[in-house]
CSV table of C-alpha atoms in Angstrom, one decimal:
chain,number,residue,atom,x,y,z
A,26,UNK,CA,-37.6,15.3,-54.6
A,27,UNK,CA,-37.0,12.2,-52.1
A,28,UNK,CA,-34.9,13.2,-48.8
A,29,UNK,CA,-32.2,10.5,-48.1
A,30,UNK,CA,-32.8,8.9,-44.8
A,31,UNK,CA,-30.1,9.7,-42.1
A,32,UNK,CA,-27.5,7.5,-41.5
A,33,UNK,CA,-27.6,5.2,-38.8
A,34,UNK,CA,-25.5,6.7,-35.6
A,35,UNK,CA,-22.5,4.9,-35.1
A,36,UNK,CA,-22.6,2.7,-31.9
A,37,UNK,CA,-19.1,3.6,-31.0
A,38,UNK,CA,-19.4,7.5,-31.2
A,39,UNK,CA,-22.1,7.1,-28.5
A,40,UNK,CA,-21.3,8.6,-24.9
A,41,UNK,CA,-20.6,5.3,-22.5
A,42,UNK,CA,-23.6,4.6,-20.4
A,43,UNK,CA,-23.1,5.1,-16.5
A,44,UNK,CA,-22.7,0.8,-15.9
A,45,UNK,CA,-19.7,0.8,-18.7
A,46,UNK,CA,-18.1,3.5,-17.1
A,47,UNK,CA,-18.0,2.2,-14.1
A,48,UNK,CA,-16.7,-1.5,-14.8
A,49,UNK,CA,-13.7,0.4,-16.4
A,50,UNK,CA,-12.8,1.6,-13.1
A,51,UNK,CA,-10.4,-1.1,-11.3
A,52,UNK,CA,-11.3,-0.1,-7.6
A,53,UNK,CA,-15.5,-0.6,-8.0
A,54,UNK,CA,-14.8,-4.1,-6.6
A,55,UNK,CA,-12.8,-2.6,-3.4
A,56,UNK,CA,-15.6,0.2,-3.2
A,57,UNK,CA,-18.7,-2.6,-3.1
A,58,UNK,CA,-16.4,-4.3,-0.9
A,59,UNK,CA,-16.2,-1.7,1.5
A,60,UNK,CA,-19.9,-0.8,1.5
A,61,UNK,CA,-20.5,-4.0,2.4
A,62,UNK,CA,-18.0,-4.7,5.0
A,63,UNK,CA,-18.8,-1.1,6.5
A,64,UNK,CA,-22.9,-2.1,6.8
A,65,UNK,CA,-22.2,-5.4,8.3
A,66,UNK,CA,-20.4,-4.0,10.8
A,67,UNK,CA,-22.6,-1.0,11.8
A,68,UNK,CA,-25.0,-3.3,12.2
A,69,UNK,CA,-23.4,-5.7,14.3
A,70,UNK,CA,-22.0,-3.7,16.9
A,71,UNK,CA,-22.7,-0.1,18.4
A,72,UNK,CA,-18.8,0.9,19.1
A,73,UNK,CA,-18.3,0.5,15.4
A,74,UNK,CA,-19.7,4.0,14.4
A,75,UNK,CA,-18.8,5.6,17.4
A,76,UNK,CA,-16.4,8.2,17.0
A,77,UNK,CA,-13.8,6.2,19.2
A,78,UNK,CA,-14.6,3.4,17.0
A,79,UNK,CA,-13.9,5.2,13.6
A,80,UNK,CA,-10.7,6.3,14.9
A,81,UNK,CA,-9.9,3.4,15.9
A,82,UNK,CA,-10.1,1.6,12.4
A,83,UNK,CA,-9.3,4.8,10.4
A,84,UNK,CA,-6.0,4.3,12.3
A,85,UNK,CA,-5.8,0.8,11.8
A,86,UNK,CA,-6.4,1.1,8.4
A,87,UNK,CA,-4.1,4.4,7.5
A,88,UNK,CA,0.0,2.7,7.6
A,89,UNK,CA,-1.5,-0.5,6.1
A,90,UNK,CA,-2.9,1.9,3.2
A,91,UNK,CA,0.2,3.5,3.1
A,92,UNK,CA,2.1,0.5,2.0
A,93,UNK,CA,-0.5,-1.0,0.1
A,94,UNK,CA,-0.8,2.0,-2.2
A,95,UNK,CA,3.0,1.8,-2.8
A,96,UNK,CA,3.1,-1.7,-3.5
A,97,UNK,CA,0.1,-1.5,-6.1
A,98,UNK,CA,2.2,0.8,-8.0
A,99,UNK,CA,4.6,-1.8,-8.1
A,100,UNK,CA,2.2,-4.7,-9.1
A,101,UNK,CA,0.8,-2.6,-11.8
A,102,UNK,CA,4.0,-2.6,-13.1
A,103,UNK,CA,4.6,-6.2,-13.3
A,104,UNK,CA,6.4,-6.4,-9.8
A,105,UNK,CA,6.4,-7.9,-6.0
A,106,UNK,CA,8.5,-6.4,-3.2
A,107,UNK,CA,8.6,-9.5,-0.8
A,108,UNK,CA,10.7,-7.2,1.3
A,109,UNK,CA,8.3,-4.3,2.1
A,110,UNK,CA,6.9,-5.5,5.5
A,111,UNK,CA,10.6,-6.1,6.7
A,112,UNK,CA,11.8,-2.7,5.4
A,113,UNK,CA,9.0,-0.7,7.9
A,114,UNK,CA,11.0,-2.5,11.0
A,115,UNK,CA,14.2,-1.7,8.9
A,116,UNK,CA,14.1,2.0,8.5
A,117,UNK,CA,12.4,2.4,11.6
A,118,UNK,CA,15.7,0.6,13.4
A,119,UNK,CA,18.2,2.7,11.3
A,120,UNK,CA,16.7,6.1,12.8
A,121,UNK,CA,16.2,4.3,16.1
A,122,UNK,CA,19.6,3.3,16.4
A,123,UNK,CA,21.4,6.8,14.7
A,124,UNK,CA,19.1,9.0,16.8
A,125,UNK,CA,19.8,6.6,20.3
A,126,UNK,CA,23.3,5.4,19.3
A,127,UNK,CA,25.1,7.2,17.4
A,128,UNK,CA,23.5,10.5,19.1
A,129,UNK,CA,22.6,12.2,15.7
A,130,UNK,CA,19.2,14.9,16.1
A,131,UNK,CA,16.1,13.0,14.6
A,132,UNK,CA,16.1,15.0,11.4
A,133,UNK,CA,19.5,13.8,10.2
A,134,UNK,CA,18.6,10.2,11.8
A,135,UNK,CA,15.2,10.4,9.2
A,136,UNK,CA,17.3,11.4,6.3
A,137,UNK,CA,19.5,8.6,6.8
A,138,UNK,CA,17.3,5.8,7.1
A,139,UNK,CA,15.2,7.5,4.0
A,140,UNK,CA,18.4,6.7,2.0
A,141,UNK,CA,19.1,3.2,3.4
A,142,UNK,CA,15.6,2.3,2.2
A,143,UNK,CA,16.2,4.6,-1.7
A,144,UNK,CA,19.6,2.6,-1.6
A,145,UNK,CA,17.9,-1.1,-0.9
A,146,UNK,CA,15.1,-0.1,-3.3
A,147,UNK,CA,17.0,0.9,-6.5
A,148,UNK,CA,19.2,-2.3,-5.5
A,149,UNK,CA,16.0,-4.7,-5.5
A,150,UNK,CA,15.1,-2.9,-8.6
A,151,UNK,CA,18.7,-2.8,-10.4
A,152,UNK,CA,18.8,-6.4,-9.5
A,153,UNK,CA,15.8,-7.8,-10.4
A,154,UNK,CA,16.3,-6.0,-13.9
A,155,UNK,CA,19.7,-6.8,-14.5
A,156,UNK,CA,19.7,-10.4,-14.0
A,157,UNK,CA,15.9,-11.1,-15.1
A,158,UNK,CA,15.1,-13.2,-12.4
A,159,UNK,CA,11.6,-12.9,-10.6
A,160,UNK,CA,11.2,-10.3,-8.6
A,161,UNK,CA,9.7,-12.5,-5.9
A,162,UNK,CA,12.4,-14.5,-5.8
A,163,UNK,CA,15.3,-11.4,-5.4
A,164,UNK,CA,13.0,-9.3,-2.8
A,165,UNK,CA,12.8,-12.6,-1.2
A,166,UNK,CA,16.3,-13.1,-0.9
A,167,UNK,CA,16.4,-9.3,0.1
A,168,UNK,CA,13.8,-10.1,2.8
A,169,UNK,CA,15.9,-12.6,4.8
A,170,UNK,CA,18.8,-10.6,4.4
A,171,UNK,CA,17.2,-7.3,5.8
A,172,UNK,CA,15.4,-9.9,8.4
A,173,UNK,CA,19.3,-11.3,9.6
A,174,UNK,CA,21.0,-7.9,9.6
A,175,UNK,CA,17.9,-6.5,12.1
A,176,UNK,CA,18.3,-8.7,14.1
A,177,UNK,CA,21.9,-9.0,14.3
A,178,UNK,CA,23.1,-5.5,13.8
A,179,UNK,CA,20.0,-4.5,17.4
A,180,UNK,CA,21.3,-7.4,19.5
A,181,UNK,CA,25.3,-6.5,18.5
A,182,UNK,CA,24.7,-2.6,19.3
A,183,UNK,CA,22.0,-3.1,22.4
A,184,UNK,CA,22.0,-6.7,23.9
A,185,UNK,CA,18.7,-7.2,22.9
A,186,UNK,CA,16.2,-7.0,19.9
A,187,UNK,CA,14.6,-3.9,20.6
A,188,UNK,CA,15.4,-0.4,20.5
A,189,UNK,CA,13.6,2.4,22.3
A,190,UNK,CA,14.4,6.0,23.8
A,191,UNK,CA,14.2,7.9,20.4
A,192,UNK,CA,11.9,10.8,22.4
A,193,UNK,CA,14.8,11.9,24.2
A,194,UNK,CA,16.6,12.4,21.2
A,195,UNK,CA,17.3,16.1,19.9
A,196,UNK,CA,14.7,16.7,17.5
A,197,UNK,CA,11.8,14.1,18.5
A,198,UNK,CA,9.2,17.0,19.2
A,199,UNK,CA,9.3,18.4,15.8
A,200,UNK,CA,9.5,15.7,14.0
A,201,UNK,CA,7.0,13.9,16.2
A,202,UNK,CA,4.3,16.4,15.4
A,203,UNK,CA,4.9,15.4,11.4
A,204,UNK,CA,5.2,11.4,12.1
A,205,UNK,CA,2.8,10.9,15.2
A,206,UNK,CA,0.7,14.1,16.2
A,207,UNK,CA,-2.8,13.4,16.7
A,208,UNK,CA,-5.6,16.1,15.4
A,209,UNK,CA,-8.8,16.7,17.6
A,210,UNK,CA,-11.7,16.4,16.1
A,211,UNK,CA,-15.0,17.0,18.2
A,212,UNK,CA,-13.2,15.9,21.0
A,213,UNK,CA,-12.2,12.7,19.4
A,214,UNK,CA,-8.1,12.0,18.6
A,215,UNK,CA,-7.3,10.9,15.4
A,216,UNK,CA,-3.9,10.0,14.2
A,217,UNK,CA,-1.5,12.4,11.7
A,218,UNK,CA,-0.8,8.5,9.8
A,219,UNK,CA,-4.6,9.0,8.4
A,220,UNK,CA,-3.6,12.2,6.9
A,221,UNK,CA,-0.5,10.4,5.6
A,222,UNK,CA,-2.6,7.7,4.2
A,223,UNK,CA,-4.8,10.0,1.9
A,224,UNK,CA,-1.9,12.3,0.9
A,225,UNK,CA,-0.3,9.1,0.0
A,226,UNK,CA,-3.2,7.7,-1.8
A,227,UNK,CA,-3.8,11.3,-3.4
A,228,UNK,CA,-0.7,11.2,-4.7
A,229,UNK,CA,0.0,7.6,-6.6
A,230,UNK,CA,-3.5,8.4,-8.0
A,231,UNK,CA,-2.3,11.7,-9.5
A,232,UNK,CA,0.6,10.4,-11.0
A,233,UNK,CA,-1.2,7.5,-12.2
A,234,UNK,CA,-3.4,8.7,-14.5
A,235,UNK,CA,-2.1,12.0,-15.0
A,236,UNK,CA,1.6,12.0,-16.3
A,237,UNK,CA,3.3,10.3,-18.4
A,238,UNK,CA,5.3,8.0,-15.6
A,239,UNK,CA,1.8,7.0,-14.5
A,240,UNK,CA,1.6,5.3,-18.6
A,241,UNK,CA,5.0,3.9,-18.1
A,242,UNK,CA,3.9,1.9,-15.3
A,243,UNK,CA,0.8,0.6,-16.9
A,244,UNK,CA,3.0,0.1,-19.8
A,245,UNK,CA,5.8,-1.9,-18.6
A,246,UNK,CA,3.4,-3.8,-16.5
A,247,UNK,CA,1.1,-5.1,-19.6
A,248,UNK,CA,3.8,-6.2,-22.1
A,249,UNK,CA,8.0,-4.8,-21.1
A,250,UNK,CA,8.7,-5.9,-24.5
A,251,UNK,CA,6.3,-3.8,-26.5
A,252,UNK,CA,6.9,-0.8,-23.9
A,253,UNK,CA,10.5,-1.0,-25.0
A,254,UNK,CA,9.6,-1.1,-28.4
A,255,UNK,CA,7.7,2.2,-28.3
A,256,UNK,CA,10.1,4.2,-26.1
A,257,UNK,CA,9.5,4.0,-22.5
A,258,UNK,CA,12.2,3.3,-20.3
A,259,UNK,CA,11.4,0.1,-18.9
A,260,UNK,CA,14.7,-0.4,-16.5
A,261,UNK,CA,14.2,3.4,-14.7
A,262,UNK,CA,10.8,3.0,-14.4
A,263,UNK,CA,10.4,-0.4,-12.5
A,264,UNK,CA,14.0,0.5,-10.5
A,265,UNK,CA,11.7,4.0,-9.4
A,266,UNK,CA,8.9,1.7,-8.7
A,267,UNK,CA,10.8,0.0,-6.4
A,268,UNK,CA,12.5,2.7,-5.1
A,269,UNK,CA,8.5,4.3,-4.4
A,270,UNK,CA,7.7,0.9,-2.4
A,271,UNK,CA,11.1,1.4,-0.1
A,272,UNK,CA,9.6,5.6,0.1
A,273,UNK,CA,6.2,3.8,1.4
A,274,UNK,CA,8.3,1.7,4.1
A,275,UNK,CA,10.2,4.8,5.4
A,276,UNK,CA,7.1,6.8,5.7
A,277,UNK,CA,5.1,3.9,7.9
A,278,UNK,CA,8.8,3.1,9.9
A,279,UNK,CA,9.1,6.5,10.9
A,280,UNK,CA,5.5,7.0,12.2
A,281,UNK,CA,6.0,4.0,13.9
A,282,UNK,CA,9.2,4.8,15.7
A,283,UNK,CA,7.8,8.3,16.4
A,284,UNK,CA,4.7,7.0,18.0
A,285,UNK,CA,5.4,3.8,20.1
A,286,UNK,CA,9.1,5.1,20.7
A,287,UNK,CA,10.5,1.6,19.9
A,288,UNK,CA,10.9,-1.3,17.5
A,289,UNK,CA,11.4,-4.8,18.0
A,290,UNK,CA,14.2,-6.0,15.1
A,291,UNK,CA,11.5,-8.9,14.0
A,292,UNK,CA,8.6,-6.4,13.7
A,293,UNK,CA,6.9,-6.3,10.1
A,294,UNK,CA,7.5,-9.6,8.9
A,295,UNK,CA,4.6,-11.7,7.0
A,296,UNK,CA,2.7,-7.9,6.5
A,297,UNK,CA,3.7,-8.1,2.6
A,298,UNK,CA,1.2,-10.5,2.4
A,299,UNK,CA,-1.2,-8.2,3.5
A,300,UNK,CA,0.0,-5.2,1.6
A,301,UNK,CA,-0.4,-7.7,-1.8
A,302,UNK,CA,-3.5,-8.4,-0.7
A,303,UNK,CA,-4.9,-5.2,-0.3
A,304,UNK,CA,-3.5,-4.1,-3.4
A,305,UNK,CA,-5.6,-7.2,-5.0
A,306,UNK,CA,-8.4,-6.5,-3.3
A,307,UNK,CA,-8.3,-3.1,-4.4
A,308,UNK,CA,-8.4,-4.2,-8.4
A,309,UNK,CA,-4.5,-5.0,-9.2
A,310,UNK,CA,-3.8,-8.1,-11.3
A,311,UNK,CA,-1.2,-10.4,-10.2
A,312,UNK,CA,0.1,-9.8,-13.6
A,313,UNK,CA,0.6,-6.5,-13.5
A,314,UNK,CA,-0.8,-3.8,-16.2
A,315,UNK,CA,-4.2,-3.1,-14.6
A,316,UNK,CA,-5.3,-1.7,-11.0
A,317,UNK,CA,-5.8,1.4,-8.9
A,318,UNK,CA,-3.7,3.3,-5.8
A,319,UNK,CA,-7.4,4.5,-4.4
A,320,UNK,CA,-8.8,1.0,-5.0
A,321,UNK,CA,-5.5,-0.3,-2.7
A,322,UNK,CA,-6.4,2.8,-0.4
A,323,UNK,CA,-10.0,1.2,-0.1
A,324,UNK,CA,-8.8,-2.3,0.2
A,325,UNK,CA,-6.5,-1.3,3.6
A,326,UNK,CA,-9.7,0.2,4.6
A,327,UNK,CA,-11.7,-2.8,4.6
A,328,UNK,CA,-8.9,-4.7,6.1
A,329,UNK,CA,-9.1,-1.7,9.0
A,330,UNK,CA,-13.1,-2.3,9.6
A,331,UNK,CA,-12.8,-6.1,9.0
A,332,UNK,CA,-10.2,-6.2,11.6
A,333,UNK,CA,-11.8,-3.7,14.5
A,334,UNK,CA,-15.5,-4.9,13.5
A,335,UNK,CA,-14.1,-8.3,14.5
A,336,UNK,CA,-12.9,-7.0,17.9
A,337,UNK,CA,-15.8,-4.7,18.5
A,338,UNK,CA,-18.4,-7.6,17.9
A,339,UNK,CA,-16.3,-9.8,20.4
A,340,UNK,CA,-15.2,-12.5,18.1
A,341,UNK,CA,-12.2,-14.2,18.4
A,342,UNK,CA,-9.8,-12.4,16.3
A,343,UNK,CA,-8.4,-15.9,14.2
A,344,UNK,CA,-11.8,-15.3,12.3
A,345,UNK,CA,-9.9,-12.2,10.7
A,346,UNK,CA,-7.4,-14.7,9.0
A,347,UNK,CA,-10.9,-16.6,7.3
A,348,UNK,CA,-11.7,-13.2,6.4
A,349,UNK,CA,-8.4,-12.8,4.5
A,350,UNK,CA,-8.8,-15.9,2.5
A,351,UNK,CA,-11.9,-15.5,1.5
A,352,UNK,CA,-11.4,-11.5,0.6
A,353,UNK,CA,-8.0,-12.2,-1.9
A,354,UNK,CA,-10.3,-15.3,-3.6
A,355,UNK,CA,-13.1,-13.3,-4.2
A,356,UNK,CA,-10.8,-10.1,-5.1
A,357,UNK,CA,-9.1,-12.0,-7.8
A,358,UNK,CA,-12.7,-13.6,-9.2
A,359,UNK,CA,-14.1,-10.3,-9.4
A,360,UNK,CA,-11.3,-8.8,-10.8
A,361,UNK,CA,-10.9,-11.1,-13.8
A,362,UNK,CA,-14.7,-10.6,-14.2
A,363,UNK,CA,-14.5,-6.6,-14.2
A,364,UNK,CA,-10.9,-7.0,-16.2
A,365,UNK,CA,-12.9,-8.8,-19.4
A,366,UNK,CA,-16.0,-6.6,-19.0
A,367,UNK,CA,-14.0,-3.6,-19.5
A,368,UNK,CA,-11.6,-5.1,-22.4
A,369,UNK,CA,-15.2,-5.4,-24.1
A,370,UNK,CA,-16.0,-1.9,-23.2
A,371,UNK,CA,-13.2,-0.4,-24.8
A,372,UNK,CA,-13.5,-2.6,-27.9
């Protein structure tokens, strides 16, 4: 009696070696990145691993991340929000100028700036859906128009373009110690925002990959049409995804005013570049349907060490804008390269 050979094992039942599984993962660009960036520097200059020195770029790094994470949510969903550096300044100027002005406690001044930026979100978002133009061209309408109305509303109310005095505003201690505490640790002073940052972070990650709004996104993002074809609600989805990039701009604008105790009406402006550019960094397509919130996490991170490193070392800090350049070219290369190794993965 002849015993049949076993069948071959098929290929595709086969656990995913340790390389595959890794070039699945959008942010292992960002991480490299980061390595790299974090070696140079420790290398180059003492201060840079001191703990002053982490601080210092931790800090850096932490309201940059903040925004970056919300925007890649937005990106993976097929989305730019041209009006996300203006809106920090913006929602840092409404509870400036309720909690100076209009003498309200800082409590009720944060809720009312946190709906000011819910209200411009879902507007940006309604918009942008209802009349199906680009969303780079409506938030960059939205930009200007938040840009004019800081500027205006600050010098009309104050005489100038700054507002300041918020600490002696009922309230300002508690909320303070939320916005812009700092935490000792062995004897060094790092800021609450870094905290922020990783709950932040934590968070977009959570609900990325484990609930069903986190699919949405990736779904609306690849193809709107076939997402509406199977069920998921493409116009509350990208409206809440705008809505989550105003959230990220209220959190940074009130750790700002809570911090420095003023804001200039033109502060924020040309930082949605480097919110995108993070984000891109960190493994998001410009096209939307593919990315990571810890990859945009990592990519602020980088921007935070690139940018300290370069003031640490002594260098004249124009090299940081070379360091830009070449970081969103070789972001987008290595993207697309890690993008078409994992579509043959997952075939």
């Amino acid at each position: 009696m002849t015993v049949a050979p076993p069948a071959p094992a098929d290929e595709r039942a086969a656990a995913p070696r340790l390389l595959d599984r890794l070039v699945v993962r959008p942010e292992i660009g960002a991480l490299l990145g980061a390595i790299v960036v974090f070696g140079f520097f420790s290398l180059v200059t003492d201060q840079f691993l001191s703990p002053g020195g982490v601080s210092t770029w931790l800090d850096d790094a932490s309201t940059l991340g903040i925004m970056a994470v919300g925007v890649s949510l937005l990106m993976i969903g097929g989305e730019f929000d041209l009006s996300a550096g203006v809106m920090t300044a913006s929602t840092a100027l409404v509870t400036a100028i309720l909690a100076t002005e209009a003498g309200w406690n800082v409590w009720v001044a944060l809720g009312g700036s946190l709906v000011f930026a819910l209200l411009v979100g879902a507007f940006n978002g309604w918009l942008v859906m209802r009349t199906g133009l680009p969303s780079f061209i409506v938030t960059l309408g939205t930009f200007l128009a938040l840009q004019g109305l800081n500027l205006g509303v600050t010098r009309l109310l104050t005489g100038t373009v700054q507002v300041s005095g918020v600490r002696a505003a009922d309230g300002y201690e508690s909320a303070g110690m939320l916005f812009a505490s700092t935490i000792d640790i062995g004897g060094t002073e790092f800021q609450v925002s870094i905290l922020w940052w990783i709950l932040v972070a934590a968070v977009a990650a959570l609900v990325l990959v484990r609930t069903p709004f986190g699919n949405w996104i990736f779904a609306v993002g690849g193809s709107a049409v076939s997402a509406r074809a199977v069920g998921v609600p493409l116009v509350r989805t990208k409206i809440l995804l705008f809505m989550t990039t105003a959230f990220a701009g209220w959190i940074v604008g009130s750790i700002n005013i809570l911090r420095f105790d003023s804001v200039q009406a033109n502060q924020g402006i040309g930082q949605e570049l480097q919110f995108i550019i993070a984000a891109v960094v960190g493994g998001c397509l410009l096209t939307g349907g593919f990315g990571s919130a810890i990859g945009a996490a990592i990519g602020a991170l980088i921007f935070g060490m690139a940018r300290q490193g370069i003031v640490f070392a002594g260098w004249d800090n124009d090299w940081f804008m070379l360091f830009l350049g070449v970081m969103l070219l070789a972001a987008v290369l290595v993207n697309n390269t890690f993008r078409r190794r994992a579509e043959r993965v997952r075939r």
